[in-house]
Amino acid sequence: YEGHLTMTRDQEDDDKLQVGIDYAKNKGVIDPHFVPSPYQEIDVLGQTPDQVSDVIFQSVPLKGGNSASAVIVLVGLSGTGKGTTV
């Protein structure tokens, strides 16, 4: 039963995330034709949120110096540390 609830919540989160991404594309924040990079798995076990964030930022190619920006989407099942990392 609890597993089903978790899976249902994860699907609802997935749907909401897609709505947000579509909104960002419509507003021009994300190029509507952008093809995202493949997911990068990060083993968060035993790492602090700062350490996980460092791994994430090291993998994001930024161009433009101090004016550079990026959209990072964290994905994963419930309880995997996405909210803690943010």
XYZ file of N, CA and C in Angstrom:
258
model
N 0.824 -1.202 0.000
C 0.000 0.000 0.000
C 0.867 1.264 0.000
N 1.841 1.342 0.925
C 2.685 2.536 0.981
C 3.511 2.693 -0.291
N 3.957 1.562 -0.839
C 4.707 1.626 -2.089
C 3.872 2.197 -3.211
N 2.596 1.809 -3.258
C 1.688 2.339 -4.279
C 1.506 3.847 -4.098
N 1.357 4.300 -2.853
C 1.203 5.737 -2.597
C 2.438 6.510 -3.046
N 3.609 5.953 -2.770
C 4.857 6.610 -3.169
C 4.949 6.683 -4.689
N 4.625 5.603 -5.366
C 4.670 5.602 -6.826
C 3.658 6.578 -7.413
N 2.489 6.674 -6.806
C 1.473 7.623 -7.271
C 1.977 9.045 -7.102
N 2.580 9.334 -5.927
C 3.106 10.683 -5.684
C 4.233 11.006 -6.661
N 5.105 10.037 -6.920
C 6.196 10.262 -7.871
C 5.657 10.588 -9.261
N 4.593 9.896 -9.689
C 4.003 10.175 -11.001
C 3.384 11.570 -11.028
N 2.721 11.955 -9.936
C 2.146 13.301 -9.862
C 3.251 14.354 -9.926
N 4.358 14.111 -9.228
C 5.492 15.042 -9.275
C 6.054 15.130 -10.686
N 6.144 13.987 -11.347
C 6.648 13.935 -12.721
C 5.770 14.778 -13.647
N 4.472 14.631 -13.497
C 3.530 15.397 -14.318
C 3.664 16.894 -14.071
N 3.809 17.286 -12.804
C 3.959 18.712 -12.466
C 5.267 19.267 -13.001
N 6.325 18.466 -12.933
C 7.608 18.897 -13.467
C 7.500 19.159 -14.957
N 6.813 18.290 -15.671
C 6.655 18.480 -17.115
C 5.886 19.760 -17.419
N 4.876 20.066 -16.613
C 4.128 21.320 -16.790
C 5.074 22.508 -16.632
N 5.946 22.453 -15.625
C 6.908 23.542 -15.404
C 7.895 23.687 -16.542
N 8.373 22.571 -17.057
C 9.311 22.616 -18.179
C 8.625 23.178 -19.422
N 7.403 22.742 -19.687
C 6.651 23.276 -20.829
C 6.421 24.775 -20.683
N 6.126 25.224 -19.470
C 5.921 26.655 -19.212
C 7.211 27.425 -19.510
N 8.343 26.890 -19.034
C 9.628 27.557 -19.269
C 9.947 27.616 -20.763
N 9.590 26.573 -21.500
C 9.804 26.590 -22.949
C 8.935 27.661 -23.605
N 7.682 27.750 -23.194
C 6.772 28.745 -23.767
C 7.209 30.165 -23.466
N 7.848 30.380 -22.318
C 8.327 31.711 -21.931
C 9.698 32.037 -22.508
N 10.326 31.059 -23.173
C 11.637 31.293 -23.764
C 12.792 31.100 -22.800
N 12.524 30.589 -21.600
C 13.593 30.331 -20.640
C 14.404 29.125 -21.097
N 13.722 28.148 -21.662
C 14.362 26.967 -22.228
C 14.023 26.938 -23.719
N 15.028 26.723 -24.553
C 14.811 26.594 -25.991
C 13.848 25.432 -26.230
N 12.731 25.677 -26.894
C 11.756 24.607 -27.110
C 12.304 23.432 -27.919
N 13.399 23.633 -28.634
C 13.990 22.570 -29.435
C 15.209 21.950 -28.758
N 15.468 22.374 -27.529
C 16.616 21.861 -26.784
C 16.460 20.364 -26.514
N 17.515 19.631 -26.750
C 17.533 18.195 -26.448
C 18.413 18.032 -25.207
N 17.819 17.612 -24.101
C 18.611 17.517 -22.868
C 19.669 16.420 -22.943
N 20.700 16.619 -22.149
C 21.744 15.596 -22.020
C 21.164 14.377 -21.329
N 21.800 13.239 -21.533
C 21.332 12.059 -20.797
C 21.458 12.296 -19.287
N 20.613 11.618 -18.540
C 20.682 11.741 -17.084
C 22.065 11.338 -16.590
N 22.514 12.031 -15.556
C 23.768 11.681 -14.908
C 23.440 11.185 -13.505
N 23.748 9.942 -13.229
C 23.485 9.412 -11.898
C 24.537 9.915 -10.923
N 24.087 10.304 -9.738
C 24.986 10.755 -8.681
C 24.676 9.940 -7.438
N 25.682 9.282 -6.917
C 25.513 8.511 -5.688
C 25.592 9.488 -4.522
N 24.467 9.745 -3.885
C 24.405 10.741 -2.816
C 24.663 10.159 -1.438
N 24.748 8.836 -1.358
C 24.926 8.181 -0.064
C 26.231 8.628 0.589
N 26.102 9.160 1.793
C 27.272 9.598 2.551
C 27.802 10.961 2.171
N 27.131 11.655 1.255
C 27.578 12.977 0.844
C 26.670 14.044 1.439
N 27.241 15.188 1.715
C 26.449 16.319 2.185
C 25.766 16.973 0.989
N 24.720 17.767 1.245
C 24.101 18.500 0.128
C 25.097 19.379 -0.624
N 26.038 19.991 0.081
C 27.042 20.813 -0.597
C 27.912 19.977 -1.531
N 28.280 18.774 -1.096
C 29.089 17.903 -1.944
C 28.303 17.480 -3.190
N 27.044 17.151 -3.012
C 26.214 16.760 -4.155
C 26.062 17.942 -5.109
N 25.845 19.126 -4.561
C 25.715 20.324 -5.409
C 26.988 20.579 -6.193
N 28.141 20.384 -5.554
C 29.417 20.570 -6.253
C 29.523 19.622 -7.447
N 29.120 18.375 -7.264
C 29.158 17.401 -8.367
C 28.256 17.869 -9.505
N 27.077 18.362 -9.151
C 26.136 18.829 -10.167
C 26.719 20.016 -10.928
N 27.201 21.024 -10.209
C 27.706 22.231 -10.868
C 28.945 21.959 -11.709
N 29.760 21.001 -11.318
C 30.951 20.669 -12.104
C 30.579 20.032 -13.445
N 29.395 19.471 -13.526
C 29.005 18.791 -14.761
C 28.206 19.684 -15.710
N 27.912 20.912 -15.297
C 27.104 21.811 -16.123
C 28.028 22.738 -16.916
N 28.043 22.584 -18.238
C 28.891 23.463 -19.044
C 28.256 24.854 -19.163
N 28.943 25.855 -18.655
C 28.433 27.227 -18.733
C 29.315 28.050 -19.653
N 28.676 28.832 -20.499
C 29.387 29.755 -21.375
C 28.820 31.135 -21.100
N 29.651 32.134 -21.093
C 29.156 33.484 -20.898
C 29.658 34.154 -19.642
N 30.603 33.535 -18.955
C 31.192 34.163 -17.766
C 30.183 34.375 -16.658
N 30.231 35.559 -16.044
C 29.359 35.865 -14.906
C 27.893 35.964 -15.279
N 27.607 36.119 -16.567
C 26.211 36.233 -16.985
C 25.629 34.883 -17.395
N 26.393 33.825 -17.239
C 25.933 32.497 -17.654
C 24.791 32.023 -16.763
N 23.922 31.249 -17.362
C 22.821 30.675 -16.597
C 22.512 29.288 -17.148
N 21.809 28.516 -16.351
C 21.450 27.167 -16.775
C 20.186 26.748 -16.047
N 19.484 25.813 -16.633
C 18.337 25.193 -15.984
C 18.766 23.769 -15.642
N 18.667 23.436 -14.369
C 19.037 22.101 -13.913
C 17.781 21.439 -13.372
N 17.502 20.250 -13.858
C 16.333 19.505 -13.406
C 16.822 18.290 -12.629
N 16.441 18.206 -11.370
C 16.784 17.052 -10.542
C 15.650 16.046 -10.635
N 15.997 14.811 -10.919
C 14.991 13.761 -11.010
C 15.371 12.617 -10.087
N 14.392 11.877 -9.671
C 14.622 10.723 -8.810
C 13.377 10.405 -8.042
N 13.329 9.206 -7.527
C 12.179 8.787 -6.755
C 12.119 9.519 -5.429
N 10.979 9.442 -4.782
C 10.814 10.062 -3.468
C 11.852 9.537 -2.500
N 12.386 10.444 -1.706
C 13.322 10.054 -0.669
C 14.766 9.913 -1.117
N 15.082 10.399 -2.314
C 16.451 10.247 -2.802
C 17.321 11.487 -2.606
N 16.788 12.533 -1.977
C 17.602 13.683 -1.624
C 17.515 14.886 -2.528
N 16.546 14.906 -3.436
C 16.422 16.060 -4.351
C 16.152 17.340 -3.558
N 15.163 17.293 -2.681
C 14.813 18.482 -1.899
C 15.918 18.913 -0.973
N 16.628 17.976 -0.398
C 17.730 18.305 0.491
C 18.840 18.984 -0.283
N 19.093 18.523 -1.497
C 20.157 19.113 -2.328
C 19.824 20.541 -2.705
N 18.570 20.798 -3.027
C 18.157 22.139 -3.408
C 18.283 23.050 -2.212
